[in-house]
Short mmCIF file of C-alpha atoms in Angstrom, two decimals:
data_model
loop_
_atom_site.label_atom_id
_atom_site.label_comp_id
_atom_site.label_asym_id
_atom_site.label_seq_id
_atom_site.Cartn_x
_atom_site.Cartn_y
_atom_site.Cartn_z
CA MET A 249 17.12 -15.88 3.06
CA THR A 250 14.14 -13.44 3.11
CA ASP A 251 11.73 -14.02 5.94
CA ILE A 252 8.30 -12.56 6.50
CA ARG A 253 7.87 -12.00 10.24
CA ALA A 254 5.59 -10.19 12.61
CA TYR A 255 6.26 -6.50 13.51
CA ARG A 256 8.16 -5.67 16.57
CA PRO A 257 8.16 -2.19 18.34
CA SER A 258 11.93 -1.96 17.52
CA ASP A 259 10.83 -1.89 13.78
CA ARG A 260 9.03 1.51 14.13
CA ALA A 261 11.68 3.60 12.66
CA ALA A 262 12.44 1.22 9.80
CA VAL A 263 8.58 1.20 9.01
CA ALA A 264 8.64 4.95 8.90
CA ALA A 265 11.76 4.98 6.55
CA ILE A 266 10.34 2.44 4.14
CA CYS A 267 7.09 4.41 3.96
CA THR A 268 9.08 7.63 3.08
CA ARG A 269 11.35 5.79 0.59
CA THR A 270 8.44 4.36 -1.35
CA GLY A 271 6.09 7.28 -0.92
CA ASP A 272 6.32 8.76 -4.39
CA SER A 273 4.25 6.07 -6.29
CA GLY A 274 7.03 3.48 -5.30
CA ALA A 275 9.80 5.89 -5.61
CA ASP A 276 11.72 7.76 -2.85
CA ALA A 277 9.78 10.64 -1.45
CA THR A 278 12.56 11.87 0.76
CA GLY A 279 12.84 15.56 1.02
CA GLN A 280 9.63 16.19 -0.80
CA PHE A 281 7.68 17.73 2.25
CA SER A 282 8.45 19.99 5.22
CA THR A 283 9.20 16.86 7.17
CA ASP A 284 9.71 13.22 6.13
CA ASP A 285 7.41 12.36 8.99
CA LEU A 286 4.38 13.28 6.80
CA LEU A 287 3.74 10.05 4.93
CA PRO A 288 4.52 7.72 7.87
CA ASP A 289 2.39 9.52 10.19
CA ILE A 290 -0.61 9.06 7.88
CA TYR A 291 0.02 5.82 6.01
CA ALA A 292 2.23 3.68 8.33
CA LEU A 293 2.72 4.54 12.01
CA PRO A 294 -1.08 4.58 12.93
CA TYR A 295 -1.42 0.96 11.76
CA VAL A 296 1.40 -0.26 13.98
CA GLU A 297 0.10 1.73 16.77
CA HIS A 298 -3.47 0.57 16.35
CA GLU A 299 -3.31 -3.00 15.12
CA PRO A 300 0.39 -4.11 15.37
CA GLU A 301 -0.70 -7.78 15.08
CA LEU A 302 -1.72 -7.17 11.51
CA ALA A 303 1.76 -5.80 10.61
CA LEU A 304 4.04 -8.08 8.76
CA LEU A 305 7.65 -7.32 7.62
CA VAL A 306 10.07 -8.60 4.96
CA ASP A 307 13.48 -9.05 6.50
CA ALA A 308 16.36 -10.22 4.59
CA GLY A 309 18.62 -10.39 7.66
CA ALA A 310 19.88 -6.84 7.96
CA GLY A 311 16.53 -5.36 8.91
CA PRO A 312 13.15 -4.76 7.26
CA ILE A 313 13.03 -4.00 3.62
CA GLY A 314 9.28 -4.12 3.22
CA TYR A 315 5.99 -4.35 4.98
CA ILE A 316 2.18 -4.98 4.85
CA LEU A 317 0.07 -2.98 7.36
CA GLY A 318 -3.58 -2.48 7.77
CA THR A 319 -6.85 -2.76 9.59
CA ALA A 320 -9.56 -5.44 9.85
CA ASP A 321 -12.20 -2.74 10.37
CA THR A 322 -11.96 0.46 8.36
CA THR A 323 -14.76 2.29 9.87
CA ALA A 324 -13.42 1.77 13.37
CA PHE A 325 -9.86 2.60 12.38
CA ASP A 326 -10.93 5.83 10.74
CA ARG A 327 -12.74 6.95 13.84
CA TRP A 328 -9.65 6.19 16.07
CA PHE A 329 -7.41 7.84 13.57
CA VAL A 330 -9.48 11.12 13.58
CA GLU A 331 -10.09 11.24 17.21
CA ARG A 332 -7.12 9.72 18.86
CA TRP A 333 -4.04 9.57 16.54
CA TRP A 334 -4.18 12.69 14.32
CA PRO A 335 -4.52 15.10 17.23
CA THR A 336 -1.09 13.87 18.42
CA VAL A 337 0.66 14.68 15.26
CA GLU A 338 -1.20 17.45 13.28
CA GLY A 339 0.50 20.36 15.21
CA LYS A 340 3.66 20.00 13.03
CA TYR A 341 1.70 20.19 9.83
CA ALA A 342 -0.51 23.08 10.87
CA ALA A 343 2.66 25.08 11.82
CA ALA A 344 4.28 24.16 8.41
CA ALA A 345 1.11 25.48 6.56
CA ALA A 346 0.90 28.68 8.64
CA SER A 347 4.58 29.43 8.00
CA GLY A 348 4.21 28.97 4.24
CA VAL A 349 6.76 25.94 4.27
CA ALA A 350 4.25 23.35 3.24
CA SER A 351 3.66 22.84 -0.45
CA GLU A 352 0.25 22.67 -2.04
CA SER A 353 0.76 18.90 -2.25
CA GLU A 354 1.57 18.63 1.30
CA ARG A 355 -1.51 20.68 2.21
CA GLY A 356 -3.65 18.34 0.23
CA ILE A 357 -2.20 15.18 1.92
CA VAL A 358 -2.85 16.82 5.22
CA ARG A 359 -6.46 17.61 4.35
CA SER A 360 -6.93 14.03 3.19
CA ALA A 361 -5.80 12.59 6.54
CA THR A 362 -9.03 13.48 8.26
CA ASP A 363 -11.19 13.34 5.06
CA ARG A 364 -11.23 9.60 5.06
CA GLY A 365 -12.39 8.70 1.56
CA GLY A 366 -12.68 5.16 0.36
CA LEU A 367 -15.29 2.77 -0.78
CA ALA A 368 -19.06 3.35 -0.89
CA PRO A 369 -20.81 2.26 2.31
CA GLU A 370 -22.29 -0.89 0.61
CA LEU A 371 -18.98 -1.98 -0.63
CA LEU A 372 -17.32 -1.22 2.69
CA ALA A 373 -19.64 -3.62 4.32
CA GLN A 374 -18.42 -6.30 1.97
CA TYR A 375 -14.64 -5.34 2.17
CA PRO A 376 -14.28 -3.87 5.60
CA ALA A 377 -10.44 -4.45 5.95
CA HIS A 378 -7.82 -2.46 4.09
CA LEU A 379 -4.08 -2.53 3.60
CA HIS A 380 -0.91 -0.70 2.62
CA ILE A 381 2.06 -2.56 1.31
CA ASP A 382 5.44 -0.95 0.61
CA LEU A 383 8.50 -2.74 -0.64
CA LEU A 384 11.99 -1.14 -1.16
CA PRO A 385 13.64 -1.70 -4.68
CA GLU A 386 15.87 -4.48 -3.37
CA THR A 387 12.85 -6.70 -2.80
CA GLN A 388 11.97 -6.84 -6.50
CA GLY A 389 11.98 -10.23 -8.12
CA MET A 390 11.82 -12.00 -4.88
CA GLY A 391 8.04 -12.70 -4.96
CA VAL A 392 7.63 -11.32 -1.48
CA GLY A 393 4.66 -9.01 -2.52
CA ARG A 394 2.46 -11.85 -3.23
CA ARG A 395 3.67 -13.73 -0.04
CA LEU A 396 2.83 -10.64 2.15
CA ILE A 397 -0.59 -10.42 0.45
CA ASP A 398 -1.35 -14.08 1.21
CA ALA A 399 -0.14 -13.94 4.74
CA PHE A 400 -2.15 -10.85 5.48
CA CYS A 401 -5.21 -12.10 3.99
CA GLU A 402 -4.94 -15.39 6.04
CA LEU A 403 -4.66 -13.24 9.20
CA LEU A 404 -7.83 -11.47 8.23
CA ALA A 405 -9.57 -14.72 7.31
CA GLU A 406 -8.84 -16.24 10.65
CA ARG A 407 -10.69 -13.24 12.18
CA GLY A 408 -13.67 -13.92 10.06
CA VAL A 409 -13.03 -10.74 7.96
CA PRO A 410 -15.06 -11.11 4.69
CA GLY A 411 -13.08 -8.89 2.38
CA VAL A 412 -10.29 -6.40 2.14
CA HIS A 413 -9.60 -3.33 -0.09
CA LEU A 414 -7.06 -0.83 -0.87
CA GLY A 415 -6.44 2.47 -2.99
CA VAL A 416 -3.77 2.89 -5.67
CA GLY A 417 -2.64 6.21 -7.23
CA VAL A 418 -4.02 6.63 -10.62
CA SER A 419 -0.63 6.96 -12.13
CA ASN A 420 0.73 3.84 -10.39
CA THR A 421 0.07 1.40 -13.20
CA GLY A 422 2.67 -1.05 -11.90
CA ALA A 423 0.88 -1.48 -8.61
CA GLN A 424 -2.41 -1.74 -10.26
CA GLN A 425 -1.28 -4.63 -12.42
CA PHE A 426 0.21 -6.33 -9.23
CA TYR A 427 -2.96 -6.26 -7.30
CA GLN A 428 -4.92 -7.66 -10.20
CA ARG A 429 -2.49 -10.55 -10.46
CA THR A 430 -2.82 -11.11 -6.77
CA GLY A 431 -6.73 -11.49 -7.03
CA PHE A 432 -7.91 -8.02 -6.45
CA THR A 433 -10.63 -6.67 -8.58
CA ARG A 434 -11.51 -3.01 -9.51
CA VAL A 435 -14.43 -1.52 -7.51
CA GLU A 436 -15.99 1.84 -7.34
CA GLY A 437 -14.69 4.47 -4.75
CA ASP A 438 -13.90 8.02 -4.21
CA PRO A 439 -12.16 9.78 -7.17
CA GLY A 440 -8.41 10.38 -7.03
CA ALA A 441 -7.43 6.83 -6.65
CA HIS A 442 -8.19 3.38 -8.15
CA TRP A 443 -9.82 1.12 -5.71
CA TYR A 444 -9.46 -2.72 -5.63
CA ALA A 445 -11.00 -5.43 -3.50
CA LYS A 446 -10.78 -9.05 -2.64
CA VAL A 447 -13.13 -11.45 -1.12
CA LEU A 448 -11.55 -13.64 1.72
#
């Protein structure tokens, strides 16, 4: 039996591990950077720290195997991320860059952490929320991706949020097709990703 349940603080390490194990366009990114903390520190842990009530996990009984995380207000989240969250973790990445351990790919990801690209302002007003969804390979074929999207969007709608958006890697065509099947449409945003949005 696969359940979708609310995040608990005891899930923090599992969320970080799922983020890393799906961090290479759905494939395992373990060992690709100076530390496996990199992707979770940017794309997962800030969300469970800032808005844990919007974090939902897929649990097949032996622990989490996927999640959806996000924020109801991207502008407020980005401000908090830059001012409050990133200063608590950026030191380890500065050290890796200074020592020459960090790859060019890692340095680019670190730069993007505080260069919070996304939708154009007029679109952000229509779709102020954003999300990240990551599922381990063992979830495939269970239909949990759609269930997570629906449950997350329901939480946002209960708060009166008008719309939600997300970015997908240009090469991640499988994810792009998935979002289109779940009601997202392509919108304009910063280059380097494909942007999708959905009215709630």
